[in-house]
PDB file of C-alpha atoms and ligand atoms in Angstrom:
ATOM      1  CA  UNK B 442      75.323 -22.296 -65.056  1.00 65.00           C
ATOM      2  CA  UNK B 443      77.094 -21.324 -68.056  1.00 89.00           C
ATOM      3  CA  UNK B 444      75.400 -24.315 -70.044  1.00 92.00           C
ATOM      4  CA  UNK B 445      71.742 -23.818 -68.787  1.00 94.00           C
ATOM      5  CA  UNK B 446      72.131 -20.237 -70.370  1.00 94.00           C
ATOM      6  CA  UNK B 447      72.682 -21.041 -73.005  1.00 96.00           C
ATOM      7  CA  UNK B 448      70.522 -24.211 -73.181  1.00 96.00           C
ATOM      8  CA  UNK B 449      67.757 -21.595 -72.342  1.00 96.00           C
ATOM      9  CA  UNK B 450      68.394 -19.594 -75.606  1.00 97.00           C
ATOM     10  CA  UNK B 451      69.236 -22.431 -77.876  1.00 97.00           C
ATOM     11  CA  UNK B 452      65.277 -23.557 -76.298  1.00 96.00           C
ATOM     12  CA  UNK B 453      64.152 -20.462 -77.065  1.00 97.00           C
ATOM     13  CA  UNK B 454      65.728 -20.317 -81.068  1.00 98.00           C
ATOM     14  CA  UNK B 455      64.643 -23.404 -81.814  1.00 97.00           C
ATOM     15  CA  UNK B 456      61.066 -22.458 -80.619  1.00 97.00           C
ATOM     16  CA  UNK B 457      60.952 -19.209 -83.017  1.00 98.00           C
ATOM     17  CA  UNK B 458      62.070 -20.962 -85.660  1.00 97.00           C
ATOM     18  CA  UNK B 459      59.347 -23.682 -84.973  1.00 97.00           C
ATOM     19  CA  UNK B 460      56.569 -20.767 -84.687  1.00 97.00           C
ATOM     20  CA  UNK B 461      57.953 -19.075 -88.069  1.00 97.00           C
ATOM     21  CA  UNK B 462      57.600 -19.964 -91.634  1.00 97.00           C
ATOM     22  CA  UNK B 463      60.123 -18.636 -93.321  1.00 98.00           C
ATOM     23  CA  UNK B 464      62.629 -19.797 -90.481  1.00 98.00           C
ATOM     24  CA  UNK B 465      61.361 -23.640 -90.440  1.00 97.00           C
ATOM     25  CA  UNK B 466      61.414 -23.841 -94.275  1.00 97.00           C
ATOM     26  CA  UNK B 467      65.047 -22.444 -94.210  1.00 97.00           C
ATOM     27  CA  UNK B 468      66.972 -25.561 -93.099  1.00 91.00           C
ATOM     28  CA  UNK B 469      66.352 -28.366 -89.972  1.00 88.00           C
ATOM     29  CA  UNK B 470      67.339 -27.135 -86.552  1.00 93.00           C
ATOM     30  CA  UNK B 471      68.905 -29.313 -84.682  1.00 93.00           C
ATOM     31  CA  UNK B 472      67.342 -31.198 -81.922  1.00 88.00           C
ATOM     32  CA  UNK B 473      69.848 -31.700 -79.691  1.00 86.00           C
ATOM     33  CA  UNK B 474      73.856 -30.477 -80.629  1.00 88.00           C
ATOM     34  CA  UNK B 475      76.615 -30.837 -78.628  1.00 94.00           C
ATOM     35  CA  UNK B 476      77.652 -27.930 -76.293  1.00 95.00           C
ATOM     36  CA  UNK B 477      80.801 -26.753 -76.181  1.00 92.00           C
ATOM     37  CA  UNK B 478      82.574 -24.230 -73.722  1.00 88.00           C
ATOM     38  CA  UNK B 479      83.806 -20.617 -75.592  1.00 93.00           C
ATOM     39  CA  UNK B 480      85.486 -18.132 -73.788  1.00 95.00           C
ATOM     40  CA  UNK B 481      83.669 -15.540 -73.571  1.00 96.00           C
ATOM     41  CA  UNK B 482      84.596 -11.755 -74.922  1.00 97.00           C
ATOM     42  CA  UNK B 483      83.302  -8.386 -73.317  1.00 96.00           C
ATOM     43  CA  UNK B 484      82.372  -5.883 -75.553  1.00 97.00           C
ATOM     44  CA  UNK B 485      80.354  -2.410 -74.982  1.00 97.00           C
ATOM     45  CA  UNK B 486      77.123  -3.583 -76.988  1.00 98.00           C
ATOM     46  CA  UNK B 487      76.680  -6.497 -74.158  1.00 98.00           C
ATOM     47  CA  UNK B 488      75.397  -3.856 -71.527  1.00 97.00           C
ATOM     48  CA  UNK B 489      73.140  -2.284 -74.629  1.00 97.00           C
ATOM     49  CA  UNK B 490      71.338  -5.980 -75.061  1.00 97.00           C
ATOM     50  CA  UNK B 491      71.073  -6.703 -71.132  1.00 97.00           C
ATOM     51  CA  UNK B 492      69.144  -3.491 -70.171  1.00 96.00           C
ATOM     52  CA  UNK B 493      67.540  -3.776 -73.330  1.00 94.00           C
ATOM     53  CA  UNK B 494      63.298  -4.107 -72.361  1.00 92.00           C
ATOM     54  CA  UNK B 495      60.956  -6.553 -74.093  1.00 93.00           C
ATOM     55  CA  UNK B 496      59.551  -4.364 -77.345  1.00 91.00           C
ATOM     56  CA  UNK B 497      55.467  -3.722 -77.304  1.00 88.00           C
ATOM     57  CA  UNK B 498      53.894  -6.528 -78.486  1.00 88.00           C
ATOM     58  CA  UNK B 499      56.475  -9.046 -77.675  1.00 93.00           C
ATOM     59  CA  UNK B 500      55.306 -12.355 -78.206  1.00 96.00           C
ATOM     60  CA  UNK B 501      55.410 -15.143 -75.622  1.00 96.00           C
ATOM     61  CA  UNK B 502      58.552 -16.807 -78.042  1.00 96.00           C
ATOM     62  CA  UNK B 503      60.349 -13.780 -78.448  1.00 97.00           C
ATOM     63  CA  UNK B 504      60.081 -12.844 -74.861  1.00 97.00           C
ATOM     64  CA  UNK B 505      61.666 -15.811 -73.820  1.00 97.00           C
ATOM     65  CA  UNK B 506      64.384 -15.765 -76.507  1.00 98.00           C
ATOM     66  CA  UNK B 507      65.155 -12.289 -75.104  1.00 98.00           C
ATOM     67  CA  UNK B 508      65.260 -13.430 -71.113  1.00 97.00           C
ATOM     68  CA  UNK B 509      67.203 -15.912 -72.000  1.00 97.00           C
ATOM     69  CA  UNK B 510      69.733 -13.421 -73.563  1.00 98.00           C
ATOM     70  CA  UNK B 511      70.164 -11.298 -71.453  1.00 97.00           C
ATOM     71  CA  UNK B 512      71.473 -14.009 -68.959  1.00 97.00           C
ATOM     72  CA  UNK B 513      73.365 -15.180 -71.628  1.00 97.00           C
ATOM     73  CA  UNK B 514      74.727 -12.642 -73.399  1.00 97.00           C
ATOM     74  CA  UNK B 515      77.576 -11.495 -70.572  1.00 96.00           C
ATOM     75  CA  UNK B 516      79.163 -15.294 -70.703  1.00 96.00           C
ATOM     76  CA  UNK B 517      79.233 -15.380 -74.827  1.00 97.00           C
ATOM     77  CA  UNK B 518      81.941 -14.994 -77.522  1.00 97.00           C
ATOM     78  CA  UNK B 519      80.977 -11.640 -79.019  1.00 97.00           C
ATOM     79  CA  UNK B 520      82.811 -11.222 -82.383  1.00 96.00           C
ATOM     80  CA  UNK B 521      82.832  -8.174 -84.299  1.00 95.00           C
ATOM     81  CA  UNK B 522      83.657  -8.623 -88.111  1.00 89.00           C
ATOM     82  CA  UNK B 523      84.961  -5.015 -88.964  1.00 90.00           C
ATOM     83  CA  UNK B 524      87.914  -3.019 -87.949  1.00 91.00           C
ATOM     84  CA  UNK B 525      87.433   0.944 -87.002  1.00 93.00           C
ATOM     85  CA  UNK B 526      88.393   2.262 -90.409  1.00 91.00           C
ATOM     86  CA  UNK B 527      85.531   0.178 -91.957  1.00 90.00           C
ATOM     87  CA  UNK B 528      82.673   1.462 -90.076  1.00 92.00           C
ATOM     88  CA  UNK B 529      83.885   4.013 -87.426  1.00 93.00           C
ATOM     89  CA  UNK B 530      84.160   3.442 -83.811  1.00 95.00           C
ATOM     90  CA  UNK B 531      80.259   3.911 -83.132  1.00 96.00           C
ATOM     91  CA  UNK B 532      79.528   1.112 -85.080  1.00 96.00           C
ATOM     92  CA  UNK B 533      82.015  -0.971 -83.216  1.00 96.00           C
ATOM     93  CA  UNK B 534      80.525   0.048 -79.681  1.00 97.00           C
ATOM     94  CA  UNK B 535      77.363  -0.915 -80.461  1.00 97.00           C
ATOM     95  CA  UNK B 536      77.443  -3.900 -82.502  1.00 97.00           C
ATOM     96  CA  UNK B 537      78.010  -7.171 -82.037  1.00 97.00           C
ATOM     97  CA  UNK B 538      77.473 -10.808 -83.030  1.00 97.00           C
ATOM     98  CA  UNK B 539      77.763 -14.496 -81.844  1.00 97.00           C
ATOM     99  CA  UNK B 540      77.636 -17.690 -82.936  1.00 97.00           C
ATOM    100  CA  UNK B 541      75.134 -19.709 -81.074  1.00 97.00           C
ATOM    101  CA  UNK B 542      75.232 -22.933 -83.204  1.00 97.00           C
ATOM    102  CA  UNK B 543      77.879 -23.489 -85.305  1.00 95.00           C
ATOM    103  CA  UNK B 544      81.004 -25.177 -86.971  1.00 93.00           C
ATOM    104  CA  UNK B 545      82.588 -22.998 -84.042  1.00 93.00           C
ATOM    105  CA  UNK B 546      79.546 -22.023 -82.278  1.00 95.00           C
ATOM    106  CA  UNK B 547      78.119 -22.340 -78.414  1.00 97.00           C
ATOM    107  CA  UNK B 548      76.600 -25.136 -79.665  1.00 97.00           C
ATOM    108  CA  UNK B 549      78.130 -27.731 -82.628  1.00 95.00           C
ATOM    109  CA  UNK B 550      76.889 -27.941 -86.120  1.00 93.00           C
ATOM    110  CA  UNK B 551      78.781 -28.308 -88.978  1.00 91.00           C
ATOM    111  CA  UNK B 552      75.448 -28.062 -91.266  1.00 89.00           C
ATOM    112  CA  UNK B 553      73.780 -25.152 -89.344  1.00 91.00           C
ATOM    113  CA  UNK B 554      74.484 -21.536 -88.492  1.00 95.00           C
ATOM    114  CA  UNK B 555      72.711 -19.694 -86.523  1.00 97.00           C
ATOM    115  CA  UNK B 556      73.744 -16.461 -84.796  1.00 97.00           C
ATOM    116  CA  UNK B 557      72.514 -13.597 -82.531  1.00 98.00           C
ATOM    117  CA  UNK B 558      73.737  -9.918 -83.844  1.00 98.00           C
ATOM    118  CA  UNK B 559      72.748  -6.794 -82.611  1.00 98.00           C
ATOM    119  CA  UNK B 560      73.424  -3.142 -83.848  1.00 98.00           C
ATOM    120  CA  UNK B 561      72.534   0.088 -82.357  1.00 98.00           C
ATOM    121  CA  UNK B 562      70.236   3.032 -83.268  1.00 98.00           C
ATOM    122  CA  UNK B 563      71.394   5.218 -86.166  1.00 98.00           C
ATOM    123  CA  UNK B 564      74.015   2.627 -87.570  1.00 97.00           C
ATOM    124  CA  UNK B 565      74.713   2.014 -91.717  1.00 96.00           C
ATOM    125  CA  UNK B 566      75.955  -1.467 -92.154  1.00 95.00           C
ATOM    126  CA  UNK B 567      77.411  -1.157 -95.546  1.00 93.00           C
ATOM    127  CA  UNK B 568      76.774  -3.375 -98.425  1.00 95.00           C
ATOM    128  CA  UNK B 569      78.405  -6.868 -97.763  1.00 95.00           C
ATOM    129  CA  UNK B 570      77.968 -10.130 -99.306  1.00 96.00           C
ATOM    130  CA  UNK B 571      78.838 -13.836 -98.258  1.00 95.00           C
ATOM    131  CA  UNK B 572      78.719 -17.740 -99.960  1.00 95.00           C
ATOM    132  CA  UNK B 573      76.509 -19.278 -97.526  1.00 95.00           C
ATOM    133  CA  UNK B 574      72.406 -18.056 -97.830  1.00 96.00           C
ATOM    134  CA  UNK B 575      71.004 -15.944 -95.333  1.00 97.00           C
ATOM    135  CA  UNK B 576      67.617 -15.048 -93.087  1.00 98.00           C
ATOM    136  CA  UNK B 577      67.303 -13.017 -90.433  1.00 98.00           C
ATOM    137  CA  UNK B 578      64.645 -12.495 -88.064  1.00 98.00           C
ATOM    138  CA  UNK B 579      64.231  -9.648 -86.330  1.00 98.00           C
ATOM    139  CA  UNK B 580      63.356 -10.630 -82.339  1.00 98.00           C
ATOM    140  CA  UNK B 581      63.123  -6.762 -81.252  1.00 97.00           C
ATOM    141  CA  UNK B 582      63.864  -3.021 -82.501  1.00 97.00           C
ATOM    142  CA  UNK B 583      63.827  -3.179 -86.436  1.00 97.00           C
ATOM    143  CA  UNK B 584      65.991  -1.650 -89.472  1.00 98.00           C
ATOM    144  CA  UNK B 585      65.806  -0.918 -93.115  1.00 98.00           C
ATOM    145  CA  UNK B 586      66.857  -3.883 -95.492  1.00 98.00           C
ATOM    146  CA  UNK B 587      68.446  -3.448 -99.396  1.00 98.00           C
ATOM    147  CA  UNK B 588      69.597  -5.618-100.690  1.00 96.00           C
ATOM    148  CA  UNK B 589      70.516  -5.973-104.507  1.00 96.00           C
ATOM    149  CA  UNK B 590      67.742  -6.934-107.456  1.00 95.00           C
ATOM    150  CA  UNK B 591      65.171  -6.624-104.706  1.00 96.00           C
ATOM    151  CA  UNK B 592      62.701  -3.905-103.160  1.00 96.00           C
ATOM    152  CA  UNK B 593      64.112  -2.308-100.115  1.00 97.00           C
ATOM    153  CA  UNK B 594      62.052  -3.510 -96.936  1.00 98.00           C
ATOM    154  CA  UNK B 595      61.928  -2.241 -93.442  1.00 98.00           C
ATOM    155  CA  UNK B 596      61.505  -4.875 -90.943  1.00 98.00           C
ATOM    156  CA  UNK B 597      59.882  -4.784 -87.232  1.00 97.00           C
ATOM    157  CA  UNK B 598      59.801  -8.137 -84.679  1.00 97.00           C
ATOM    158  CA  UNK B 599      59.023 -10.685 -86.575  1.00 97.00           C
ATOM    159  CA  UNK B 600      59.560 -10.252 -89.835  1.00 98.00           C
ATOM    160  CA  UNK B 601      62.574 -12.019 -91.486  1.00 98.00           C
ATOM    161  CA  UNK B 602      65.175 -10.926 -94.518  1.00 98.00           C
ATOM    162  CA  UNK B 603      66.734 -13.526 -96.944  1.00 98.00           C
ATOM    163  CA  UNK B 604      69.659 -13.590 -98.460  1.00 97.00           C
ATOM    164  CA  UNK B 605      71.041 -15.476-101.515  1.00 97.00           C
ATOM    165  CA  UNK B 606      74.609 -16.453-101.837  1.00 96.00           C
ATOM    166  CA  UNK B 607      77.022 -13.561-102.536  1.00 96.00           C
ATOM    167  CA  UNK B 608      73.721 -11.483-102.919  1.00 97.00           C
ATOM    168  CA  UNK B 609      75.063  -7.928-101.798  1.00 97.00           C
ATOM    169  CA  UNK B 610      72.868  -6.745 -99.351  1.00 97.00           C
ATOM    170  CA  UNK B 611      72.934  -3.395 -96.199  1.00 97.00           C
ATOM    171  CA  UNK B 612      71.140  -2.394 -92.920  1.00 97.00           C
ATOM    172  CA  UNK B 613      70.404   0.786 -91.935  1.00 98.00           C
ATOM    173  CA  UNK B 614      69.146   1.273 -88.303  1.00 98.00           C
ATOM    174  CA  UNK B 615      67.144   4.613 -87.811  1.00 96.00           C
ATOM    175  CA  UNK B 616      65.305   5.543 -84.529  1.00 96.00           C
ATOM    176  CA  UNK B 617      65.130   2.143 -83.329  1.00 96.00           C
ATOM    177  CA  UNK B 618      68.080  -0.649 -82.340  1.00 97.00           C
ATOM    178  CA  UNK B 619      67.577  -4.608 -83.706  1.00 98.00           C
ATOM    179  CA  UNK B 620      68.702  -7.647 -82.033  1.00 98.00           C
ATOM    180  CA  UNK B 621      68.645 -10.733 -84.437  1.00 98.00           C
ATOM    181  CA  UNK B 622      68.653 -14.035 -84.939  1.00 98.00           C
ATOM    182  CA  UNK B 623      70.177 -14.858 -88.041  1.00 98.00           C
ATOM    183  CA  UNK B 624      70.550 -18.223 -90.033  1.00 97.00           C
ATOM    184  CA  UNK B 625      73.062 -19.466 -92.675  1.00 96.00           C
ATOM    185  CA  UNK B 626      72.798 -22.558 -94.735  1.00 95.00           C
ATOM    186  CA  UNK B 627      74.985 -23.879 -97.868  1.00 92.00           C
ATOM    187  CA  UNK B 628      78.232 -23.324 -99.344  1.00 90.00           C
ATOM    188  CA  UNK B 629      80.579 -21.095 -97.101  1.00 91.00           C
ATOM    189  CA  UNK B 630      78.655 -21.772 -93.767  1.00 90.00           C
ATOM    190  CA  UNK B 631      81.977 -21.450 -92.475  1.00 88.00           C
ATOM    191  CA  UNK B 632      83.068 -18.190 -94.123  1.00 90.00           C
ATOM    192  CA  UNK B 633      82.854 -14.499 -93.288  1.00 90.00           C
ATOM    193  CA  UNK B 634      80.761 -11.859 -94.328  1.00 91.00           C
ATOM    194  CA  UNK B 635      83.426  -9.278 -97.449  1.00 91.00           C
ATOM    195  CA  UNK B 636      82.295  -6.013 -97.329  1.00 90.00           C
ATOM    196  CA  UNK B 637      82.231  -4.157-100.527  1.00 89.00           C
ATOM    197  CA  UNK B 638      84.535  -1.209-101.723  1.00 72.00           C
ATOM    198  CA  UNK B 639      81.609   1.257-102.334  1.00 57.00           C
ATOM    199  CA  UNK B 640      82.668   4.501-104.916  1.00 47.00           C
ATOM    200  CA  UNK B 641      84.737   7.172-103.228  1.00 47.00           C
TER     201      UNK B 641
HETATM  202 ZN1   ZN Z1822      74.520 -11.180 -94.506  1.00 96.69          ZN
END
């Protein structure tokens, strides 16, 4: 059961990144990784994502991709990168990421990365940076992007982000939530996201 779920998704990934761009020029997805039992974590964003409704204008790939989650998303290994005195306990409740393929993901790659993360409404993700290069793709809801040395951008379904490597970059979520699907690729596809000491 556990395995078809999450079959289901990685079906569903693969085919948005086959029906976008910017995702297929990013990196090779694999065909067929190995699957791997994870235990999976319960956090408060999981009910957020499960009762979460298909946005307007869903297309037939991102509908799927979001089915699929929410059978998925109860039997995953949620992580969440940031402790309370980083970004509050509101953050923390409704926010949260995991790695669907992986040098520790649901599925085994040591030359991919590919996760789902989700944050609520209202929510500032600080300016952070990380090695490995970055796109995300915005499935449903949408956010503001900045990111440093280029225009700010605010995305909708859809639409993807990228990220160079150690490229300082924020989210700001305003009336809306976003769930994600977000790639990495490079140097430090194994590494964790720093989050950077802003001016008192
Ligand atoms: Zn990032």
């Amino acid at each position: 059961m556990t395995r078809a779920a999450f079959q289901a998704l990685y079906d569903a990934a693969g085919r948005l990144v086959a029906e976008t761009p910017a995702l297929r020029d990013f990196g090779t997805w694999p065909a067929i990784p190995g699957f791997r039992k994870r235990k999976p974590t319960a956090i408060p964003a999981i009910q957020l994502i499960t009762a979460r409704p298909d946005p307007p204008l869903c297309s037939p790939a991102q509908s799927a991709f979001l089915a699929a989650l929410r059978v998925a998303a109860p039997f995953a290994r949620w992580y969440r990168s940031y402790k309370r005195a980083q970004v509050g306990r509101d953050f923390l409740d409704r926010y949260g990421w995991f790695e669907l393929l992986g040098p520790s993901g649901h599925f085994r790659s040591d030359a991919a990365r590919a996760y789902v993360a989700y944050w609520g409404d209202g929510l500032v993700y600080p300016d952070h940076a990380h090695a490995a290069e970055e796109i995300y793709y915005v499935v449903a809801g949408g956010a503001d992007f900045a990111s440093d040395g280029v225009p700010s951008a605010t995305l909708a379904p859809g639409d993807t982000r990228l990220h160079g490597a150690w490229q300082s970059h924020a989210m700001t979520t305003t009336t809306s939530d976003i769930l994600t699907l977000v790639l990495w690729r490079g140097e430090g596809l194994a590494g964790k996201p720093v989050l950077l000491e802003t001016a008192p």
